[in-house]
Coordinates of C-alpha atoms and ligand atoms in Angstrom, one line a residue:
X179 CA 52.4 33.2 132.4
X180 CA 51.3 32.1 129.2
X181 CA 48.3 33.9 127.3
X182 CA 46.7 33.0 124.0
X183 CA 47.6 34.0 120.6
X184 CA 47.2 37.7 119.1
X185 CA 47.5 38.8 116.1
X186 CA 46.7 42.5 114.2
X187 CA 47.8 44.6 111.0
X188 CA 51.0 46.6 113.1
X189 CA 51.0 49.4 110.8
X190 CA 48.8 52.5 109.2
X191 CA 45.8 51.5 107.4
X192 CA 46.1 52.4 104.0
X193 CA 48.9 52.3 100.9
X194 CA 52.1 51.8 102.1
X195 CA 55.1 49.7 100.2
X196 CA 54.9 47.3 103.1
X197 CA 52.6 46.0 105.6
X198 CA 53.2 44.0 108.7
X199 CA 50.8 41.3 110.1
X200 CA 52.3 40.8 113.7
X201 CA 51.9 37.8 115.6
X202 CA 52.3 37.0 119.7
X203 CA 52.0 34.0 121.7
X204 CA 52.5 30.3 122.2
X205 CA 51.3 29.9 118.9
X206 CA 52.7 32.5 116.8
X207 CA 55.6 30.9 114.7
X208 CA 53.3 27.0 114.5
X209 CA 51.0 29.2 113.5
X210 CA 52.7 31.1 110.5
X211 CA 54.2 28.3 109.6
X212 CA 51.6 26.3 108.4
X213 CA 50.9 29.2 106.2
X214 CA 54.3 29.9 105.3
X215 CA 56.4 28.2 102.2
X216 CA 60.0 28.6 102.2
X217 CA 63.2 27.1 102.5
X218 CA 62.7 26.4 105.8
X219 CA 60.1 25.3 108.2
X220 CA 59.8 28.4 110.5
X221 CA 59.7 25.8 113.7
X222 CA 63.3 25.1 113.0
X223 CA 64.5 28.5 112.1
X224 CA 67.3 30.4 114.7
X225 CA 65.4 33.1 116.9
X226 CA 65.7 37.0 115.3
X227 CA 66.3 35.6 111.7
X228 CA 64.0 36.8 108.5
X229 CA 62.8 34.4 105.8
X230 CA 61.7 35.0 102.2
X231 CA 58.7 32.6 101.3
X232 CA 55.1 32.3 100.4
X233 CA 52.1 33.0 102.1
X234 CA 49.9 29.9 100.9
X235 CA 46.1 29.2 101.7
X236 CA 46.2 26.0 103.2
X237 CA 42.8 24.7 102.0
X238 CA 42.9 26.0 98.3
X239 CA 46.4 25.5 98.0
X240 CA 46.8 29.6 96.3
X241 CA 49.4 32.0 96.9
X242 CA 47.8 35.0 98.3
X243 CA 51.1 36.9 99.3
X244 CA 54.9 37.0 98.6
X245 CA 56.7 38.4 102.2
X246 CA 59.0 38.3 104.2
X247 CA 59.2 36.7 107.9
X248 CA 60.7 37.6 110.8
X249 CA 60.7 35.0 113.5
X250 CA 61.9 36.1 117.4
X251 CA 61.6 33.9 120.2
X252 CA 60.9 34.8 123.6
X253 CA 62.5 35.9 125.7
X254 CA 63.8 38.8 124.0
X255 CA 61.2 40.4 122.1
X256 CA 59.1 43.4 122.9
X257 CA 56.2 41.0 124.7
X258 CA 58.5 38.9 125.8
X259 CA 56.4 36.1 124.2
X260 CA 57.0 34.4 121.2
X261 CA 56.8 36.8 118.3
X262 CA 56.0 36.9 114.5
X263 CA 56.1 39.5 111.5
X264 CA 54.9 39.0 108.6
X265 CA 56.1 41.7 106.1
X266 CA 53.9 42.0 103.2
X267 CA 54.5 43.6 100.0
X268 CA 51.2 43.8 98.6
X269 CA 48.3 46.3 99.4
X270 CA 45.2 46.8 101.8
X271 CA 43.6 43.6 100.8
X272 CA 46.6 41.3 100.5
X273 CA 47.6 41.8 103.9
X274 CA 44.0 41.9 105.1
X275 CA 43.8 38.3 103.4
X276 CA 47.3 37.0 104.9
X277 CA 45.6 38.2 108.6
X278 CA 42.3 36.4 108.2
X279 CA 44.6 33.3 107.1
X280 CA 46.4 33.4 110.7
X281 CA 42.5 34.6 112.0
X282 CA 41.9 30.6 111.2
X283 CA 45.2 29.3 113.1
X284 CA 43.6 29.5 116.5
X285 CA 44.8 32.9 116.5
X286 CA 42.7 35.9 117.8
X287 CA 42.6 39.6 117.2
X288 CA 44.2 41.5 119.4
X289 CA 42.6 44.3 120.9
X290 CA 44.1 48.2 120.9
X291 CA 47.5 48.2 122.8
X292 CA 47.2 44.4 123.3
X293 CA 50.9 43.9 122.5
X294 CA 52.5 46.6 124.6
X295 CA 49.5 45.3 127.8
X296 CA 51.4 41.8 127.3
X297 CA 54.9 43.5 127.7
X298 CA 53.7 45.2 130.7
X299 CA 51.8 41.9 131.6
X300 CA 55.4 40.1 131.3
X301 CA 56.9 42.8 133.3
X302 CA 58.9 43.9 130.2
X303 CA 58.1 47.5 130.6
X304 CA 56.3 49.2 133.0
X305 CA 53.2 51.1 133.5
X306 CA 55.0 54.5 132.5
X307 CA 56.8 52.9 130.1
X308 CA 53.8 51.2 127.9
X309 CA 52.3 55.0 128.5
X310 CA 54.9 56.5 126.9
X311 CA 55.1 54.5 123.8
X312 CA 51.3 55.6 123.4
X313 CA 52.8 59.3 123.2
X314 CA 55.5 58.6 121.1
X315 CA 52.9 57.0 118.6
X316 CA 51.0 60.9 119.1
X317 CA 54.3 62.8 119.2
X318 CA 53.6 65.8 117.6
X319 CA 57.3 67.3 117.0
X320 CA 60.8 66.0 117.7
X321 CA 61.3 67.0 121.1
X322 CA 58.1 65.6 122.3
X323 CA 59.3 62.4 120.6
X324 CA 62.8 62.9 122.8
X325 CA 60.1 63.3 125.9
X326 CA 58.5 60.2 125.2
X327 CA 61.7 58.7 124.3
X328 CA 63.2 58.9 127.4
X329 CA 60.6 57.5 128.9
X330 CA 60.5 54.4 127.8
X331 CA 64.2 53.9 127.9
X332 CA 62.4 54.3 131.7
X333 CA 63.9 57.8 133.2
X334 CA 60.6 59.3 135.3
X335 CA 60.4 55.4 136.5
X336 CA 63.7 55.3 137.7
X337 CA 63.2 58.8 139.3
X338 CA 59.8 57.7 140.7
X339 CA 61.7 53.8 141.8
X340 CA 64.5 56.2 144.0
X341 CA 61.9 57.9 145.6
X342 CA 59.7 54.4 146.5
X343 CA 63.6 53.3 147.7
X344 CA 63.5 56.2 149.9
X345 CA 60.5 56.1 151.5
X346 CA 60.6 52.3 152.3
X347 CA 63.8 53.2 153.8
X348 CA 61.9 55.3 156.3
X349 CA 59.1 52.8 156.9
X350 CA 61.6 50.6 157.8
X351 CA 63.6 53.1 160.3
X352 CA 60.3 53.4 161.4
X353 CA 59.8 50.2 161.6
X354 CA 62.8 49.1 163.9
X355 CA 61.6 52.5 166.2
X356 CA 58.3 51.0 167.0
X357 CA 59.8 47.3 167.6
X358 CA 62.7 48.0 169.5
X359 CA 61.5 51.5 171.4
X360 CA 64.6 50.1 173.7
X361 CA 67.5 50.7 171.1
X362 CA 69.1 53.6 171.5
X363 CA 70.1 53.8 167.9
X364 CA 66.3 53.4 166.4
X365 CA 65.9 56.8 168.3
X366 CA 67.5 58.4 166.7
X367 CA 64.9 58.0 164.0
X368 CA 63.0 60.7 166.3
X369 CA 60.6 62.7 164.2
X370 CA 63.3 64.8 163.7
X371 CA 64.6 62.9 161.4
X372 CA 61.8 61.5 160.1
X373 CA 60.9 65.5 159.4
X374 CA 64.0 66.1 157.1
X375 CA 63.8 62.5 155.3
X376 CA 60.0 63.4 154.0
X377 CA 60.9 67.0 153.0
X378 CA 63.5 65.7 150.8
X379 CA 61.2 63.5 149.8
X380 CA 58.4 66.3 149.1
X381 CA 61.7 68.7 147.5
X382 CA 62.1 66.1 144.6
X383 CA 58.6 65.5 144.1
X384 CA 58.4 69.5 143.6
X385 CA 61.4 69.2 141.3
X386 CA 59.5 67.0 138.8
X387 CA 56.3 68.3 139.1
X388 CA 58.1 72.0 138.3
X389 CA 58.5 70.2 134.7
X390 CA 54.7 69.3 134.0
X391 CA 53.7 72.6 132.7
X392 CA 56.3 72.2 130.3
X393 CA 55.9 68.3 129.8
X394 CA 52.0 68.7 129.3
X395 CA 52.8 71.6 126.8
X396 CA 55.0 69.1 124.4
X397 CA 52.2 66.5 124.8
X398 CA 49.4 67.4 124.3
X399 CA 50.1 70.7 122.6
X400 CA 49.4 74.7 123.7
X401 CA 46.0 75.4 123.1
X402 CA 46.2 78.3 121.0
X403 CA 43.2 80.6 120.3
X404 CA 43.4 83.1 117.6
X405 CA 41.0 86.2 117.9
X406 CA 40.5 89.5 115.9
X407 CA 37.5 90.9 114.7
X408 CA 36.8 90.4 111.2
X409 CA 39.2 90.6 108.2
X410 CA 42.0 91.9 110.3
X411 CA 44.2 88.1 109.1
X412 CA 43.8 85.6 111.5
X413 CA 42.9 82.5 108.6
X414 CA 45.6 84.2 107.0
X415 CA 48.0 83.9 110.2
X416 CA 46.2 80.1 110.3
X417 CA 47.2 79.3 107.0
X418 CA 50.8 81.2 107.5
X419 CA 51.5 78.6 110.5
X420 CA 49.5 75.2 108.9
X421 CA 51.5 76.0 105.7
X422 CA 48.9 75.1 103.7
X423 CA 45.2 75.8 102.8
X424 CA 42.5 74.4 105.2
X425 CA 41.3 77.2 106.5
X426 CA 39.1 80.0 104.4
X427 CA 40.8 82.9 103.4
X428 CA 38.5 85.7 102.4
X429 CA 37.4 89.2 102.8
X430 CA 34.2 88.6 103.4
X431 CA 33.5 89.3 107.1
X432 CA 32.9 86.7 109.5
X433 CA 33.4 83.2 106.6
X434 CA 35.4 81.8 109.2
X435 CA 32.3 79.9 110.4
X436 CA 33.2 76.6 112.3
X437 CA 36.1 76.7 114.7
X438 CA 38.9 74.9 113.1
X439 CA 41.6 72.9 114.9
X440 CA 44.8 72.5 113.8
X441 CA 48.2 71.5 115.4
X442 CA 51.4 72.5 114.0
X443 CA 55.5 73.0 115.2
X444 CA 56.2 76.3 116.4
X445 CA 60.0 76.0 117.4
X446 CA 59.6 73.0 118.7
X447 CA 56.4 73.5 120.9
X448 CA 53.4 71.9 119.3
X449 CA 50.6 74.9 119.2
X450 CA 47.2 73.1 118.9
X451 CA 45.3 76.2 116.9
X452 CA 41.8 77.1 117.0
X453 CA 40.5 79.1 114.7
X454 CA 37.4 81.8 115.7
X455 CA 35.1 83.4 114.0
X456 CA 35.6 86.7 114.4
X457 CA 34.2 88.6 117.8
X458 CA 31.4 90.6 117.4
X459 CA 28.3 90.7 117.8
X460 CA 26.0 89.6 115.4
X461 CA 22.4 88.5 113.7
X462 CA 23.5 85.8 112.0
X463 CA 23.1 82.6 113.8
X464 CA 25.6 80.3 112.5
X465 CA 28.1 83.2 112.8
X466 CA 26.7 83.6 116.6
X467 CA 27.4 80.1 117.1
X468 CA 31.1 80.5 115.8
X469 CA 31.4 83.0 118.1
X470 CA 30.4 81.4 121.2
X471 CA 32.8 78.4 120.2
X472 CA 35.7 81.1 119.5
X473 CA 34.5 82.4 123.6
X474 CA 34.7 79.0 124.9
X475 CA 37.5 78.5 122.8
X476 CA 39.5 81.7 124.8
X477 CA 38.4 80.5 128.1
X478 CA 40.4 77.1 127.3
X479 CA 43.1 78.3 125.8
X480 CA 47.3 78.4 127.4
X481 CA 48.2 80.9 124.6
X482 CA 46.0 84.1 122.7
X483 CA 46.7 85.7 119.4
X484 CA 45.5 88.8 119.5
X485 CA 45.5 90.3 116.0
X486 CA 44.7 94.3 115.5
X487 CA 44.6 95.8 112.0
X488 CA 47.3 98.8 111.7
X489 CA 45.4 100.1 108.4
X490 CA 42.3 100.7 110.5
X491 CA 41.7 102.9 113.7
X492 CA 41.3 100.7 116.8
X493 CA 37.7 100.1 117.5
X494 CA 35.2 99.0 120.2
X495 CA 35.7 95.6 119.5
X496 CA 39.3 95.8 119.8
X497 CA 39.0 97.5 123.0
X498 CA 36.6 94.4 124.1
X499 CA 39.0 91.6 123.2
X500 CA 41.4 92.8 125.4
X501 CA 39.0 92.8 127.9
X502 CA 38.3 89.4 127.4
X503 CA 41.9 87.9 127.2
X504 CA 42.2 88.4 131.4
X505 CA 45.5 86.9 132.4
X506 CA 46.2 84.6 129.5
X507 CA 49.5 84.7 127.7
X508 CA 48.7 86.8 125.2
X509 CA 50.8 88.1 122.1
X510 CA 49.7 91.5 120.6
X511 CA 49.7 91.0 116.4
X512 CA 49.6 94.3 114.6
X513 CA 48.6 93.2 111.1
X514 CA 48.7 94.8 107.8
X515 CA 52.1 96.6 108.1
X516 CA 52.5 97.2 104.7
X517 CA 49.5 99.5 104.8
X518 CA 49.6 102.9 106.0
X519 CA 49.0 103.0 110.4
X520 CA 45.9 104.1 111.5
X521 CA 46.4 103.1 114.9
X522 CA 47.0 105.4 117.7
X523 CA 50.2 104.4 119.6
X524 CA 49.3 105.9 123.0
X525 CA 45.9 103.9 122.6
X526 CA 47.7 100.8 121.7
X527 CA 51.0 100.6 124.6
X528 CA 48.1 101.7 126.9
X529 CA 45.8 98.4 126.1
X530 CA 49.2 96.3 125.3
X531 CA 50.3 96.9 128.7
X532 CA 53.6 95.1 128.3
X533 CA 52.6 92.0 126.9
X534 CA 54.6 91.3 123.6
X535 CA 53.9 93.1 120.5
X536 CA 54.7 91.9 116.8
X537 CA 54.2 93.8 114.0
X538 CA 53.7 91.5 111.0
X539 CA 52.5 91.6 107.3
X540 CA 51.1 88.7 106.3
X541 CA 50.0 89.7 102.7
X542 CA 54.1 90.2 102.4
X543 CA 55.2 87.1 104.8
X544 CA 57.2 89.7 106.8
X545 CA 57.1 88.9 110.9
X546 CA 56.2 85.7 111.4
X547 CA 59.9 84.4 112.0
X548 CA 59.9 86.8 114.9
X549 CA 56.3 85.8 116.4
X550 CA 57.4 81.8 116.2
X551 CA 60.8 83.3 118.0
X552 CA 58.6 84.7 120.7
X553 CA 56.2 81.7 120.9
X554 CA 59.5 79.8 121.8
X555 CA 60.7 81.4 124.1
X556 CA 57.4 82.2 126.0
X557 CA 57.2 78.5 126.4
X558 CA 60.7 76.2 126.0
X559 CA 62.7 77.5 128.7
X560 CA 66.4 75.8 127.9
X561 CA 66.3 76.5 124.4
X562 CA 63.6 74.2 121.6
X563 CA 67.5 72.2 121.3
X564 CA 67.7 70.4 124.4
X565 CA 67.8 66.2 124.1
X566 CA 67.4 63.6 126.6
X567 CA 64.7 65.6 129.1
X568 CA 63.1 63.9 131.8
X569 CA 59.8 65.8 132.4
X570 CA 56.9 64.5 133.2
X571 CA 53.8 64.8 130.5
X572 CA 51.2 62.7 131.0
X573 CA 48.0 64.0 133.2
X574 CA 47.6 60.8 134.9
X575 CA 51.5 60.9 136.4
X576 CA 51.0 64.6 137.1
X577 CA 47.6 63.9 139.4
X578 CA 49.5 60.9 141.0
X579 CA 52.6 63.0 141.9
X580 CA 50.3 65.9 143.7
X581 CA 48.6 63.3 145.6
X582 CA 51.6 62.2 146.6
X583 CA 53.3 65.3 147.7
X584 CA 49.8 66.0 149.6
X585 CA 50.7 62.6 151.5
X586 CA 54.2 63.3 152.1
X587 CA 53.1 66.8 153.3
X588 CA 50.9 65.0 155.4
X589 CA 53.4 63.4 156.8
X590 CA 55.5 66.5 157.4
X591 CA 53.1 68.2 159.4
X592 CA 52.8 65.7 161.7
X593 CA 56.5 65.1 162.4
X594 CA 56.9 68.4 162.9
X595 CA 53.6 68.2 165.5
X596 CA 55.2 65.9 167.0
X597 CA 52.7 63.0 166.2
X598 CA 53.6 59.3 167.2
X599 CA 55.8 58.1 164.7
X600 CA 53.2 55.3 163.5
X601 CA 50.9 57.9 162.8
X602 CA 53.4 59.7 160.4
X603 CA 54.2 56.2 159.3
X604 CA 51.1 56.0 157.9
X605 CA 51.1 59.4 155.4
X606 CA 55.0 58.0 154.4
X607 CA 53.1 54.6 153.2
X608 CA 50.4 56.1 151.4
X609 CA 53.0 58.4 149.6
X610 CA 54.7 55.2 148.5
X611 CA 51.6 53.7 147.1
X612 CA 50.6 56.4 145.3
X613 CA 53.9 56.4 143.6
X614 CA 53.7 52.8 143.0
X615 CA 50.6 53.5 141.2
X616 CA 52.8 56.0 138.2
X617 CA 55.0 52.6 137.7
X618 CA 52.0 50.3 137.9
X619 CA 53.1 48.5 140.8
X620 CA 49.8 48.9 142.6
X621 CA 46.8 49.8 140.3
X622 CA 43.6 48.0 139.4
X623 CA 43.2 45.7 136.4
X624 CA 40.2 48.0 135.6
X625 CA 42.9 51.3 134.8
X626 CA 45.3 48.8 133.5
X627 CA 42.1 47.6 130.7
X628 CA 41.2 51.6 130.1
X629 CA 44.6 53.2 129.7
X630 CA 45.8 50.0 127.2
X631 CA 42.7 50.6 125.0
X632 CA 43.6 54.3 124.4
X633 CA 46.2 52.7 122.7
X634 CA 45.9 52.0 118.1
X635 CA 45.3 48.7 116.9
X636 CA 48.1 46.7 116.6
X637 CA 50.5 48.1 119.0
Ligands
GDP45 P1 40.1 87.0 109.0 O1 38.7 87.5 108.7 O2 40.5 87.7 110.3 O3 40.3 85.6 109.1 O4 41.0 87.7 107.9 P2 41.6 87.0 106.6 O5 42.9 86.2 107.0 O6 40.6 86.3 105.9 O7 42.1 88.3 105.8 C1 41.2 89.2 105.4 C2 41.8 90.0 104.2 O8 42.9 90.7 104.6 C3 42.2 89.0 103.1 O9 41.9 89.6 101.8 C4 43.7 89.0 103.2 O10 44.4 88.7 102.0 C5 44.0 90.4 103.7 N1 45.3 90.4 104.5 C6 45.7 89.6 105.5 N2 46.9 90.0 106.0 C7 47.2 91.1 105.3 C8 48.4 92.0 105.4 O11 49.3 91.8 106.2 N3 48.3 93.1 104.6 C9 47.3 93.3 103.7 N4 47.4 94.4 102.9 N5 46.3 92.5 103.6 C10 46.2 91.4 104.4

C-alpha cells in the first residue's frame, strides 16, 4: 500500500557536525530532487548511491545548504518505501531551512515513530520488533542495547511465532477430532494428549517469562532508593556513582531537599537512583515534603541503600529505617570508615540480619568497587558479560505472556477434567491470540497509534 510523503529532522536536536533530513514515500527522491543540484538528477541515480550537491531554494534561486544525498529505493530500505537522506553539514537552522524546503514539496511531517509505524505498516518488522528499536533508542548501558538488539534482529518473535506454530498445530488435531469423531487416528488426539501438548506449551511460556525480572531490570532500570539519616554520605555515595556533581554535597543536615533522579551503569545493570532527603522527623516543611517523597520513593523501589555512619553510635532513626526497608533488597552501607567505629557490632549483625554489608569510605574512595561488585551480582545472574540474550523487557510483552499462560492453563485444567475437546479448544485459541497480539498480528489500530507515538521524532 502506498501512503503519502513524510519527512522529519532523523537526528538529536541541537549542534552536531551533521544533520539528517529523512525522507519516505512515493514522493521522496521527485521530491528532493527538485531541490537538489548536482551532477545528476536524483530520478536517474542507482538505488543505495550518495550524491554531493546543492540544496537550492527553488523560488529565490539561493543556496541554503551544501550536503550530501543518499537515495534508496524500495524495496529494501528500513520502510520499505522509497527513501531519502539528506546529510547536512550546517547547523540547527540550516537543516531546519533544507526541511521546510521539502515541507513545500507536497511533503508532510511525519509524526513520532512514523517511519518505524510504516515498516511495521509494510510488514518489514514487526510489532516487537518496531518496539524494540524504541528501547534501543532508551538503552541505558550496553547490555540493554544487546537486549534490544536481539530483538529486532527478531528473537522473542521467533520464540513467540514457534509457540503460535504450536498451538495451531493443536487446533488443527483438534480440529480433525471433532470432524471425523470416526477416525481412529484423530483419537488419538484424546485429551490426553491435548493435556501434554498445552503443558509444553505453558513450560515455555514459564521459560521466558522467568527472564522478565531480569529483562525489565535492563530496561527500564532498578529503582534504587538511597536512605540514611542526615550527613551519614548518601549525596556523597550519589555523586560517587553519577561521577559527577548534580547532587548537593554538604554538611548541613537535611540540604538534600528535592528527590533527585538519576540513572547510571552499575556493572552493567542500569540503577535508576533516587535521592532522599534524609529520614527523620522534622518541622520544616519543605524538608517534610522531601521526606515523604524519599517514603514513597522506598515503597517503589527494587533495590535500598542503606547507609549507617561508623563514626557515630547507631541511633533511633537507624533503628527505624530498618524497619521500614521490609523485604526489599537491601545492602547495609557502613560509611565513614576512615573515622574511628562507634558502632556496636552485636547491635549492627543483629539489625543486618544477613543481608549484605559494605564498609566504605567515601571521603577516601575506598569500597565502592566492592558495593557495584555486589549490586551485580544481586541482579545479573550469568555474569554483566553475557551477548546475544533473548529476555523479554518490555511490560506490554510481559502482561501478554501471563495472560497467555492463564489461557493455556485454562486449557490444561480442562483437559485434565476431562472437558469436550471443543471446549479446551477454545482456551488453546485464545492463548494463540493473545500471542499474536506481542507480534502484532492481532491488535487494534488504536494500540498500534499509542505505542508508535511513544516513539522520538524522526524515527
Ligand atoms: P547526606 O546528608 O547523607 O547526603 O551526606 P553528605 O553526602 O552530604 O555527607 C555529609 C558530610 O560527610 C560531608 O561533609 C561529606 O564530605 C562527609 N563524608 C561523606 N562520606 C564520608 C566518609 O567516608 N568519611 C568522612 N570522614 N566523611 C565523609
Amino acid at each position: 500500500m502506498d501512503y503519502d510523503t513524510i519527512a522529519a529532522v532523523s537526528t538529536p536536536i541541537g549542534e552536531g557536525a551533521i544533520s539528517i533530513v529523512r525522507l519516505s514515500g512515493p514522493e521522496a527522491i521527485p521530491a528532493a530532487d527538485r531541490l537538489f543540484e548536482g551532477k545528476a538528477s536524483l530520478t536517474k541515480v542507482k538505488s543505495h548511491t550518495i550524491h554531493y550537491g546543492k540544496i537550492v531554494d527553488p523560488e529565490t534561486g539561493r543556496t541554503i545548504e551544501e550536503v550530501m544525498v543518499s537515495v534508496m529505493k524500495k524495496p529494501k530500505t528500513f520502510t520499505r518505501e522509497d527513501v531519502v537522506e539528506i546529510n547536512c553539514h550546517g547547523g540547527l537552522v540550516s537543516v531546519n531551512r533544507v526541511l521546510s524546503l521539502v515541507l513545500d514539496q507536497n511533503v508532510r511531517m511525519a509524526e513520532p515513530g512514523e517511519f518505524t509505524k510504516r515498516a511495521f505498516l509494510n510488514g518489514r518488522i514487526d510489532l516487537s520488533q518496531a518496539e524494540a528499536v524504541m528501547d534501543l533508542i532508551r538503552a541505558k548501558t550496553d547490555r540493554a542495547m544487546n537486549v534490544a538488539m536481539s530483538q529486532i534482529e527478531g528473537k522473542l518473535s521467533g520464540l513467540v511465532r514457534k509457540l503460535r506454530d504450536e498451538l495451531l498445530d493443536m487446533l488443527a488435531a483438534v480440529e480433525v477430532n471433532i470432524d471425523y469423531p470416526e477416525y481412529d487416528d484423530a483419537e488419538v488426539m484424546t485429551g490426553k494428549l491435548l493435556f501434554e501438548k498445552a503443558s509444553r506449551v505453558e513450560k515455555k511460556i514459564d521459560g521466558i517469562l522467568s527472564t522478565a525480572k531480569q529483562g525489565k531490570i535492563l530496561r527500564e532500570g532498578l529503582s534504587t532508593a538511597i536512605i540514611g539519616k542526615p550527613n551519614v554520605g548518601k549525596s556523597s555515595l550519589l555523586n560517587h556513582l553519577v561521577h559527577e556533581n548534580k547532587a548537593i554535597v554538604t554538611n548541613i543536615p537535611g540540604t538534600t531537599r528535592d528527590v533527585i533522579e538519576e540513572y547510571v551503569n552499575v556493572g552493567g545493570v542500569p540503577l535508576k537512583l533516587v535521592d532522599t532527603a534524609g529520614i527523620r522527623e522534622t518541622e520544616d516543611i519543605v524538608e517534610k515534603i522531601g521526606v515523604e517523597r524519599s517514603q514513597a520513593a522506598l515503597k517503589s523501589a527494587d533495590l535500598i541503600l542503606l547507609l549507617l555512619n561508623n563514626n557515630e553510635e547507631l541511633t533511633a532513626d537507624d533503628r527505624r529505617l530498618f524497619d521500614m526497608i521490609g523485604n526489599t533488597q537491601t545492602i547495609i552501607i557502613l560509611n565513614k570508615t576512615d573515622l574511628p567505629s562507634h558502632v556496636s557490632a552485636d547491635e549492627l549483625q543483629r539489625l543486618v540480619s544477613g543481608r549484605p554489608v559494605i564498609r566504605t569510605s567515601l571521603l577516601q574512595d575506598k569500597g565502592t568497587e566492592e558495593l557495584e561488585q555486589v549490586i551485580a551480582s544481586l541482579f545479573l545472574s550469568g555474569g554483566a558479560q553475557a551477548k546475544t540474550e533473548t529476555y523479554v523487557s518490555n511490560t506490554r510483552h510481559i502482561a501478554l505472556l501471563k495472560q497467555a499462560r492463564s489461557a493455556i492453563s485454562d486449557a490444561i485444567a480442562a483437559a485434565e477434567q476431562g472437558f469436550p475437546v471443543d471446549i479446551v479448544q477454545i482456551d488453546v485459541k485464545r492463548t494463540w491470540d493473545i500471542l499474536g497480539e506481542i507480534i502484532g498480528d492481532s491488535v487494534d489500530d488504536s494500540l498500534i497509534d499509542k505505542l508508535f507515538s511513544q516513539f522520538c521524532l524522526g524515527k
